[in-house]
XYZ file of C-alpha atoms in Angstrom:
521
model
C 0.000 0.000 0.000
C 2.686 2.377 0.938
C 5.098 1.769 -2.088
C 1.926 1.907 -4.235
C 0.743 5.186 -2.731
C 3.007 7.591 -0.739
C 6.549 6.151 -2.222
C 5.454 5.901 -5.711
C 3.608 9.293 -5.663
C 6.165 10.990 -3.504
C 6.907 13.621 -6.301
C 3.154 14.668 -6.416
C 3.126 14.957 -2.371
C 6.769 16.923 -2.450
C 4.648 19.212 -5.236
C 1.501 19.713 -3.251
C 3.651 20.386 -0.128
C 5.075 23.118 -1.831
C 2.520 24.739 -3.629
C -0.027 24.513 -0.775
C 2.539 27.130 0.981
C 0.689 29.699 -0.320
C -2.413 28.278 0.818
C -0.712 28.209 4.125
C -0.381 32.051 3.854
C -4.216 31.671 2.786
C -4.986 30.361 6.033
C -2.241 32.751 8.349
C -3.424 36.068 6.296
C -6.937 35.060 7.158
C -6.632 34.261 10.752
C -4.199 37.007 11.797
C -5.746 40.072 11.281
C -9.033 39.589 13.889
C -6.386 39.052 16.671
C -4.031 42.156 15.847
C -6.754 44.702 15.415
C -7.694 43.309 19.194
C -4.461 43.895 20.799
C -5.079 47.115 23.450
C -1.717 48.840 21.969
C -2.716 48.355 18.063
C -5.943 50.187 19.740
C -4.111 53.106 21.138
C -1.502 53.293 18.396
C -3.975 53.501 15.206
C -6.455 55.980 17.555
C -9.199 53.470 18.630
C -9.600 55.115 21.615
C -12.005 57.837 23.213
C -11.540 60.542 25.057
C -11.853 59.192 28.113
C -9.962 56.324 27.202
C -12.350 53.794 26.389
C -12.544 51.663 23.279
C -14.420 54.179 20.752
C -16.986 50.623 19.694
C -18.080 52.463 16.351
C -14.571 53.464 14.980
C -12.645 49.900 16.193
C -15.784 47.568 14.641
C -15.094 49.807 11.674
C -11.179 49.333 11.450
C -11.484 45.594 12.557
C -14.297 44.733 9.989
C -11.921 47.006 7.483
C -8.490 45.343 8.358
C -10.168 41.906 8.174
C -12.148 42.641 5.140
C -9.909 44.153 2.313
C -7.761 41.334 2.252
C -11.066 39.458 0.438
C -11.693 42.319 -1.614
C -7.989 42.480 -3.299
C -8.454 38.814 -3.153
C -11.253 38.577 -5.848
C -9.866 40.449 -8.228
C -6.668 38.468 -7.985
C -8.641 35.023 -8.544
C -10.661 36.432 -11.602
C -7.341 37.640 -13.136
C -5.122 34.533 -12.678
C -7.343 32.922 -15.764
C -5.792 34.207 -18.369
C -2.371 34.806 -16.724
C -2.189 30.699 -15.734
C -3.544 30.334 -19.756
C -0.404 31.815 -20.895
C 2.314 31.325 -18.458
C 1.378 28.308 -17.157
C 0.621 26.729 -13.436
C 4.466 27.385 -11.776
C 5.317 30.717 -13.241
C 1.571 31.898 -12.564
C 2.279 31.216 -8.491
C 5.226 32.722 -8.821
C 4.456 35.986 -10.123
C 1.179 35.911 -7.390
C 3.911 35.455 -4.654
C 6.044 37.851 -5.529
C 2.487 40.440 -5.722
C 1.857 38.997 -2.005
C 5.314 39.891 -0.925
C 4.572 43.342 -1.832
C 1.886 43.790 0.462
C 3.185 41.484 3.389
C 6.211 44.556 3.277
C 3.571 47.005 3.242
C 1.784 46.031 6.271
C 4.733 44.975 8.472
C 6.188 48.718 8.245
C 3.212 50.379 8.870
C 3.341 52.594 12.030
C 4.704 55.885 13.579
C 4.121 58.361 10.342
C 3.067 55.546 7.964
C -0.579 55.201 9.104
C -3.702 52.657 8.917
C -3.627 53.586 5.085
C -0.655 51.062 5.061
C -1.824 48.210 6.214
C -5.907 49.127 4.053
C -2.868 49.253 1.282
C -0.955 46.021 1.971
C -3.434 44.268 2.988
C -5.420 44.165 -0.664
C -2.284 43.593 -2.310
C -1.619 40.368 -0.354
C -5.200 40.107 -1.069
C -4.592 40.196 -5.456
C -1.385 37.350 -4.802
C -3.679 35.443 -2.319
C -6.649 35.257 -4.698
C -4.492 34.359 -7.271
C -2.697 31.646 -5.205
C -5.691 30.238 -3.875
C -7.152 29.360 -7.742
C -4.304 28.402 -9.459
C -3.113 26.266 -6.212
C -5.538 23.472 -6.583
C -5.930 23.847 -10.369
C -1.994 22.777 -10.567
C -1.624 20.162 -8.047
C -4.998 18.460 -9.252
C -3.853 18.647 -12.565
C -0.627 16.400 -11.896
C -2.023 14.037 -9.456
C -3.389 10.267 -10.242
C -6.702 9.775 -9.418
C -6.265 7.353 -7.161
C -4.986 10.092 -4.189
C -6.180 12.946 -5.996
C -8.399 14.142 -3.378
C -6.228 13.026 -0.628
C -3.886 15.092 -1.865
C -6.610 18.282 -2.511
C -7.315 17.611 0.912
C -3.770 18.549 2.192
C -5.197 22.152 0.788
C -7.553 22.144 3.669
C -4.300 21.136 6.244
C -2.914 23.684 5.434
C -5.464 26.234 5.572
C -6.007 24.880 9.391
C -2.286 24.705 9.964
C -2.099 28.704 8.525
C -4.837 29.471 10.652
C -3.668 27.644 13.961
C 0.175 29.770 13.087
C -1.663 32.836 13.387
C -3.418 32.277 16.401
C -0.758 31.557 18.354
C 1.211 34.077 16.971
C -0.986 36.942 18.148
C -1.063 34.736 21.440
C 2.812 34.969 21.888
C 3.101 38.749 20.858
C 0.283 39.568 23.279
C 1.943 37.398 26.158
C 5.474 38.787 25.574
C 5.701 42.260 23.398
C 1.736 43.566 23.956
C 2.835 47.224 24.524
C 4.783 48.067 21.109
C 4.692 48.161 17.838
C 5.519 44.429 17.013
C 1.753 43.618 17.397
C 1.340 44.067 14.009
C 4.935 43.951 12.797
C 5.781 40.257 13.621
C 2.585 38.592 12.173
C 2.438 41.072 9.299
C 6.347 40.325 8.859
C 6.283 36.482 9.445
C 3.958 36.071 6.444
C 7.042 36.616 3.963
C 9.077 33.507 5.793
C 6.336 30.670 3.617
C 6.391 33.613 0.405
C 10.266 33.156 0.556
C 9.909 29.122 0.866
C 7.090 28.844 -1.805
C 8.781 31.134 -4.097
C 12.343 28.518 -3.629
C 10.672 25.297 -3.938
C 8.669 26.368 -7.014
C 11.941 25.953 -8.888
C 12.424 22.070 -7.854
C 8.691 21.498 -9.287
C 7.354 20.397 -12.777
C 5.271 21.963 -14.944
C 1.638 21.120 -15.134
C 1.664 17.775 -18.046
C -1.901 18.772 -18.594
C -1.358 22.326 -19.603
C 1.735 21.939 -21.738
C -0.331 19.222 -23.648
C -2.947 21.176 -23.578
C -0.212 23.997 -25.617
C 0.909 21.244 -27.816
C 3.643 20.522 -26.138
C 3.350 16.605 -25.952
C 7.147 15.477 -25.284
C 7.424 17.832 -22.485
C 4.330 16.725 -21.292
C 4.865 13.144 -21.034
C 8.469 13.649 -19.796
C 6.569 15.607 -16.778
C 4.168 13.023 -16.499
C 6.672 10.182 -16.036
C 8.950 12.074 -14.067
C 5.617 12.860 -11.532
C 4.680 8.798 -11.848
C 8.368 7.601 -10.892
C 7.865 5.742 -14.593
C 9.778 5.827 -17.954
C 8.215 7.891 -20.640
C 7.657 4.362 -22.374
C 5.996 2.760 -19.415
C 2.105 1.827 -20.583
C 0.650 3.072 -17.508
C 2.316 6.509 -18.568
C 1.087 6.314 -21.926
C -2.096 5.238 -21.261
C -2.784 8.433 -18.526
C -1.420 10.286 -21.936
C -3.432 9.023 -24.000
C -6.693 9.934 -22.165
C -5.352 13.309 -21.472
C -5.139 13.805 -25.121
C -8.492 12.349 -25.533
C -9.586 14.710 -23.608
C -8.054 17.772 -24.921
C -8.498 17.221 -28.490
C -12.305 16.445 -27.593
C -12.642 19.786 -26.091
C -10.216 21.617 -28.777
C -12.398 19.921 -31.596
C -15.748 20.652 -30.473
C -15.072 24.181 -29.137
C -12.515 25.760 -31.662
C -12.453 29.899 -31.399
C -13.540 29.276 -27.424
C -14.804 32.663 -25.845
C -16.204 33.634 -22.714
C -19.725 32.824 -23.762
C -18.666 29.296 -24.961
C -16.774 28.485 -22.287
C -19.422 28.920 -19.616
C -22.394 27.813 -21.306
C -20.584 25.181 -23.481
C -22.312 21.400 -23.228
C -21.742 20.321 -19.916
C -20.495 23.467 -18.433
C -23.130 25.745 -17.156
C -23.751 23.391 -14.514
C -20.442 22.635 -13.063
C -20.250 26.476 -12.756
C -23.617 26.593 -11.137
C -21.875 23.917 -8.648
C -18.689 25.911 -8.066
C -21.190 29.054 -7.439
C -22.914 27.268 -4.855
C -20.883 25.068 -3.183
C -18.552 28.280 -2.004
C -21.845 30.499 -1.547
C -22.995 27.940 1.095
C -19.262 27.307 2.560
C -18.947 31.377 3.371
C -22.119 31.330 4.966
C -21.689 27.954 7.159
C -20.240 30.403 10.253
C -17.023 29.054 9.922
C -15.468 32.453 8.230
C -17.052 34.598 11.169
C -15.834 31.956 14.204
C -12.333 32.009 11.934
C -11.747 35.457 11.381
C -13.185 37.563 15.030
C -12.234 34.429 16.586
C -10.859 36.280 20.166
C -13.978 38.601 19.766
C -16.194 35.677 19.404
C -14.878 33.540 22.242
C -14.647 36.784 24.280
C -18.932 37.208 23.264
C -19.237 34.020 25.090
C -17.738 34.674 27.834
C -13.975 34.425 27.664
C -12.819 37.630 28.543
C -9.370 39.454 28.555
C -6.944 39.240 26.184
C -5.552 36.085 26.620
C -7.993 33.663 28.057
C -9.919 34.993 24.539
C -6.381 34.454 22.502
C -5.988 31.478 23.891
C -9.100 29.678 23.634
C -9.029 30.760 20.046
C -5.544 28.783 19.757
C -6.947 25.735 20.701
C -9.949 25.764 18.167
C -7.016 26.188 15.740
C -5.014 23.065 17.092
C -8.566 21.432 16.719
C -9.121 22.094 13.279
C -5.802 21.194 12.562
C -6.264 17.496 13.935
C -9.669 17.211 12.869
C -8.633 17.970 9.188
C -5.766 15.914 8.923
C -7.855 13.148 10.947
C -10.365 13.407 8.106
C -7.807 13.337 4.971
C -5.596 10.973 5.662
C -8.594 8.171 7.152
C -12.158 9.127 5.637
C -11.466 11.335 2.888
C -11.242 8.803 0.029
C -13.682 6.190 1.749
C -16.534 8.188 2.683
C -16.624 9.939 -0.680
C -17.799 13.735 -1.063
C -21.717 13.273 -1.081
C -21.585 11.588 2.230
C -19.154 13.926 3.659
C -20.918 16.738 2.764
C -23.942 15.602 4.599
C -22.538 14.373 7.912
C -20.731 18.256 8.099
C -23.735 19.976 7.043
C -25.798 18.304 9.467
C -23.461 18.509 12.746
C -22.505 22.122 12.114
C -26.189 22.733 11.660
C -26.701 21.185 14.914
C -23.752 22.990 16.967
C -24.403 25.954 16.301
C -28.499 25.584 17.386
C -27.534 24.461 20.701
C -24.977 27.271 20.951
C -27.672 29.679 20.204
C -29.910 27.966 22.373
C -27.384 28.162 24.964
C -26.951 31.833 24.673
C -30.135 32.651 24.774
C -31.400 30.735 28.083
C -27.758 31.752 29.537
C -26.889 35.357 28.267
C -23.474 36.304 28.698
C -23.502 40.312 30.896
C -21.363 42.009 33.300
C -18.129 39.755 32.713
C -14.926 41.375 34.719
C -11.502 40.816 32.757
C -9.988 37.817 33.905
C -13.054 36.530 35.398
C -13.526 32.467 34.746
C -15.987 31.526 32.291
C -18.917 30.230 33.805
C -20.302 26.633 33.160
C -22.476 27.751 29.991
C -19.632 29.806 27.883
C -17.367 26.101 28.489
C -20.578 24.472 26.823
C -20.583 26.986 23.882
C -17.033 27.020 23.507
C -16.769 23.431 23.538
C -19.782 23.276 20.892
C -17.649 25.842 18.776
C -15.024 23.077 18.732
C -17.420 20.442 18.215
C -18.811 22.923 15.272
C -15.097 22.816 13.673
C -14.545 19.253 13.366
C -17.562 18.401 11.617
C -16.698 21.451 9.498
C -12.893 20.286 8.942
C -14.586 16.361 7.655
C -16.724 18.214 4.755
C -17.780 21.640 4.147
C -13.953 22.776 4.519
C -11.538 20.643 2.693
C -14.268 19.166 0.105
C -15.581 22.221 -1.868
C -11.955 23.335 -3.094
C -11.364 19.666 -3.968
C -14.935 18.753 -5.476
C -14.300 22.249 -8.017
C -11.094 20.712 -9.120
C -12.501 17.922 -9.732
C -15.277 18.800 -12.756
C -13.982 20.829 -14.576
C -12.222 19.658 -18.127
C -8.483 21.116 -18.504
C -9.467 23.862 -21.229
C -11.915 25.509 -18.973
C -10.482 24.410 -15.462
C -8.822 27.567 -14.974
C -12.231 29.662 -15.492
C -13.875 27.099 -13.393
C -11.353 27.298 -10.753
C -11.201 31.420 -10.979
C -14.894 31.330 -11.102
C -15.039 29.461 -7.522
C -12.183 31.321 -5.547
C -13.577 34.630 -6.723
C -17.026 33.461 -5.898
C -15.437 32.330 -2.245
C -13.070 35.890 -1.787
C -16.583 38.271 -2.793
C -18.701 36.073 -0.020
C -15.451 36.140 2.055
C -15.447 39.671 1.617
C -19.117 40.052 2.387
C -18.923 38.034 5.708
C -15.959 39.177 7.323
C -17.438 42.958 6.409
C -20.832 42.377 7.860
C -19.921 39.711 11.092
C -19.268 42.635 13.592
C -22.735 44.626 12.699
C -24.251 41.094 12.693
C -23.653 40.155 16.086
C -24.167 43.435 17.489
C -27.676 43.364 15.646
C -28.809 39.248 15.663
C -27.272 38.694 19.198
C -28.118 34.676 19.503
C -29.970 34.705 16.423
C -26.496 34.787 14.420
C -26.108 31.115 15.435
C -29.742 30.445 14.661
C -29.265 31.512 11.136
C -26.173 29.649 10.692
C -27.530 27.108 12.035
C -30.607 27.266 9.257
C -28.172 27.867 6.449
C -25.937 24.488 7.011
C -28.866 22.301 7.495
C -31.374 23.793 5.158
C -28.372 24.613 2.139
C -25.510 22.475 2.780
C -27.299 19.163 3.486
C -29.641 19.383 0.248
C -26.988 20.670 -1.817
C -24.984 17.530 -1.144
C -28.002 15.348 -2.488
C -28.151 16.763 -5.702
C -24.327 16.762 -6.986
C -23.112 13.525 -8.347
C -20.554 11.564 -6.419
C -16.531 11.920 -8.362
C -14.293 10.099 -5.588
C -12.461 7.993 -7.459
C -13.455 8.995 -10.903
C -10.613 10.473 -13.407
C -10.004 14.315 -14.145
C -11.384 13.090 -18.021
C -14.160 10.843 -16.787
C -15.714 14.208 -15.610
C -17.051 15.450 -19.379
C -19.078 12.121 -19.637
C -20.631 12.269 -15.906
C -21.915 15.919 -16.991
C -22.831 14.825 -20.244
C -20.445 16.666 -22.440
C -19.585 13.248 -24.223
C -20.817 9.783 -24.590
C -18.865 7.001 -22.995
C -18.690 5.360 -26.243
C -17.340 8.768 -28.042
C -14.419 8.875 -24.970
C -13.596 5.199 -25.523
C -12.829 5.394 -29.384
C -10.579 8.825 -28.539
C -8.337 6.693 -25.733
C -7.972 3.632 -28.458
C -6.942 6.518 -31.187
C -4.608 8.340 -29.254
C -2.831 5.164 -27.545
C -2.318 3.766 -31.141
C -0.645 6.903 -32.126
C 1.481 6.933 -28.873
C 2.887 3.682 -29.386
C 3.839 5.062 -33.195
C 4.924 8.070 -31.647
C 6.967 6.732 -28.747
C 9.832 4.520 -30.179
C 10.946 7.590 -32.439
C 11.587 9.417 -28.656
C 13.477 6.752 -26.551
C 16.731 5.158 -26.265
C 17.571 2.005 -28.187
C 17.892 0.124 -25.324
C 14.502 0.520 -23.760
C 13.026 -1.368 -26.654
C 12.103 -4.543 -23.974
C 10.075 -1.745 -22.218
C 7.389 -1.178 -24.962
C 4.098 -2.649 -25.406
């Protein structure tokens, strides 16, 4: 099992560990800003105080919901826009150039301060947002792209880790600065600064990676594409199993180049078979944004403090341990029930448990309303039971409704329109990302208890139904996806595989040694 899984796909795990460091900074970007725009000196510094000294509650919810916030909004335009750019350039040089864009804005933020004012960190904070959005389509596109079905959404899933790892990072990070260094500038300059330690890495390993084989063939490029391909496969460019994989990629590509010559927009989205896999992408984020996990994630000290964990760092720390959670609980779910439960399933069981956490949490903070806290005061028996119902929440989130949307969208779409597909979905995730993290402070001031309530609703009523209607990939191939939405006829795909392997094995002999003749077929 081992040699026929992690050893002989070791070069696809090395290239999703790599790649998936931007999703890491996904994650950290995400999670770090709620807990700096808490920190009492960040308050004093940027002028979040009243006159009498006192938190000034309109001006800081607008800051925090502003710091959090424009992040997402740089972050959709940089998913629409990596399209084309990943079109022409390709998967690797694409995440490059996004980096470097990120790198920009992680300097940005880190130096704001003194005479460089909040306008610096607004201004960082949606250029990380362009590389992030950018990053976070292209990402999945290129690792899905080079992996084997077999561990394909294993190795999605390790998107998700990372996310949860990123997240986690940040947490404690805020933790540590407000423990040791809460009364100067490094607040903000330490978790704004850290961010460009994975850019550095990401940008470094990117050079020890291959090329996508399904976008060079898709350029014409066929030699370089099956050299990448056997390279990824530990196999010889001869090896059947090699040629075969080519051969359907092929099938695929010259299906789609054949029936869709002079592609445009208008094509490409309403093309046979494609308006609804976009339909899915739309929805499947839509309902992920609005599952609670974004608000919990994001104001997660101001959230635990609403329930009753107050001061600084019981409300830090509480938050770092629903990011070791979600950590554990993803990888838990990857690496055991990922491939076996399959993604309708999945789906379900996390709609239906978040749906259910966050009713008794609301429940909970209705009968047992949280007033008059001191600082430092222990929580009281009901803010444990919501707290530990917020942990409960993120597991069953961590088993479906986070790891499996990124990887389902990856999944569907064929490789000439998988990079609208895929910009389609992270831009429809950073706008709803956007819209959440903007509204979640006004929200609970305004819904109280009800906030859970219609969480609650939107997981059980959305999220469980949606998973009903989409059709089940797990262990299905990236070209198997045009006949399960109908774009071709089994029969159609079988005669294109038979075609292109005869012409491989023609093909083939012309482009190896002499002395690998024993290997053929």
């Amino acid at each position: 099992m081992l040699e026929g899984d992690y050893f002989k796909n070791i070069r696809v795990y090395w290239l999703a560990f790599i790649v998936y460091w931007g999703i890491f900074l996904f994650g950290y970007d995400n999670g770090i800003a709620g807990g700096v725009v808490s920190q009492p000196y960040f308050e004093s510094h940027f002028g979040l105080l009243g006159s009498d000294g006192t938190i000034d509650k309109v001006k800081d919810t607008k800051v925090s919901s502003n710091v959090v916030s424009v992040l997402q909004a740089g972050a959709f335009f940089g998913a629409l826009g990596s399209a084309p750019i990943s079109a022409w350039l390709g998967r690797r040089w694409t995440l490059i150039a996004f980096t470097a864009v990120f790198s920009v804005g992680a300097v940005l933020t880190t130096v704001a301060g003194g005479s460089r004012g909040i306008g610096y960190i607004y201004g960082g904070r949606v250029v990380s947002g362009i590389g992030i959005g950018g990053i976070s389509a292209v990402a999945p596109a290129y690792v899905s792209e080079c992996s084997p079905k077999s561990v394909r959404g294993r190795i999605n899933g390790l998107f998700q880790i990372m996310i949860a790892l990123g997240v986690m990072v940040s947490y404690f990070v805020n933790l540590g600065v407000g423990l040791h260094l809460a009364n100067s500038n490094m607040v903000w300059r330490i978790p704004f600064g850290l961010q460009l330690v994975p850019a550095g890495l990401m940008c470094l390993g990117l050079v020890t990676v291959q090329e996508s084989p399904r976008w060079l063939a898709s350029k014409g490029r066929i030699q370089e594409a099956i050299g990448n391909l056997a390279y990824l496969r530990k196999e010889q460019p001869s090896s059947p199993a090699v040629r075969l994989e080519m051969a359907e990629i092929e099938a695929a590509i010259q299906e789609e180049q054949e029936a869709r010559k002079g592609l445009g927009i208008r094509e490409a989205f309403f093309g046979d078979g494609n308006f609804v896999r976009f339909v899915i992408a739309f929805a499947i984020f839509v309902l992920q944004q609005w599952s609670g996990q974004n608000s919990v994630g994001y104001y997660a000290p101001q959230i635990f403090t609403w329930i009753g964990f107050t001061g600084t760092t019981n409300s830090l720390l509480a938050s770092g341990i629903y990011g070791i959670i979600k950590v554990l609980a993803t990888i838990v779910f990857v690496f055991l029930f990922f491939e076996s439960l399959g993604r309708k399933i999945s789906l379900l069981i996390s709609g239906v448990g978040m749906g259910t956490t966050f009713f008794i949490i609301g429940a909970i903070l209705k009968t047992h309303p949280v007033t008059d806290i001191q600082v430092g005061q222990r929580p009281s028996p009901a803010s444990k039971a919501m707290a530990a119902m917020l942990y409960i929440y993120v597991c069953f989130y961590s088993m479906g409704c986070g790891p499996l949307p990124w990887v389902y969208v990856s999944d569907i779409f064929p490789t000439r329109t998988r990079h609208y597909g895929l910009a389609v979905a992270a831009g429809t995730q950073w706008l709803f990302n956007f819209v959440v993290s903007k509204v979640t402070p006004t929200l609970v001031a305004d819904l109280g208890y009800k906030l859970f309530f219609m969480f609650g609703a939107i997981n059980i009523g959305g999220m469980v139904t949606f998973s009903l209607l989409i059709p089940e990939t797990k262990g299905r191939s990236l070209e198997e996806m045009d006949i399960i939405f109908g774009a071709v006829s089994i029969e159609a795909r079988e005669a294109f595989i038979q075609k292109q392997k005869r012409e491989l094995c023609d093909d083939i002999p012309d482009s190896v040694s002499p002395g690998s003749g024993d290997q053929k077929v």
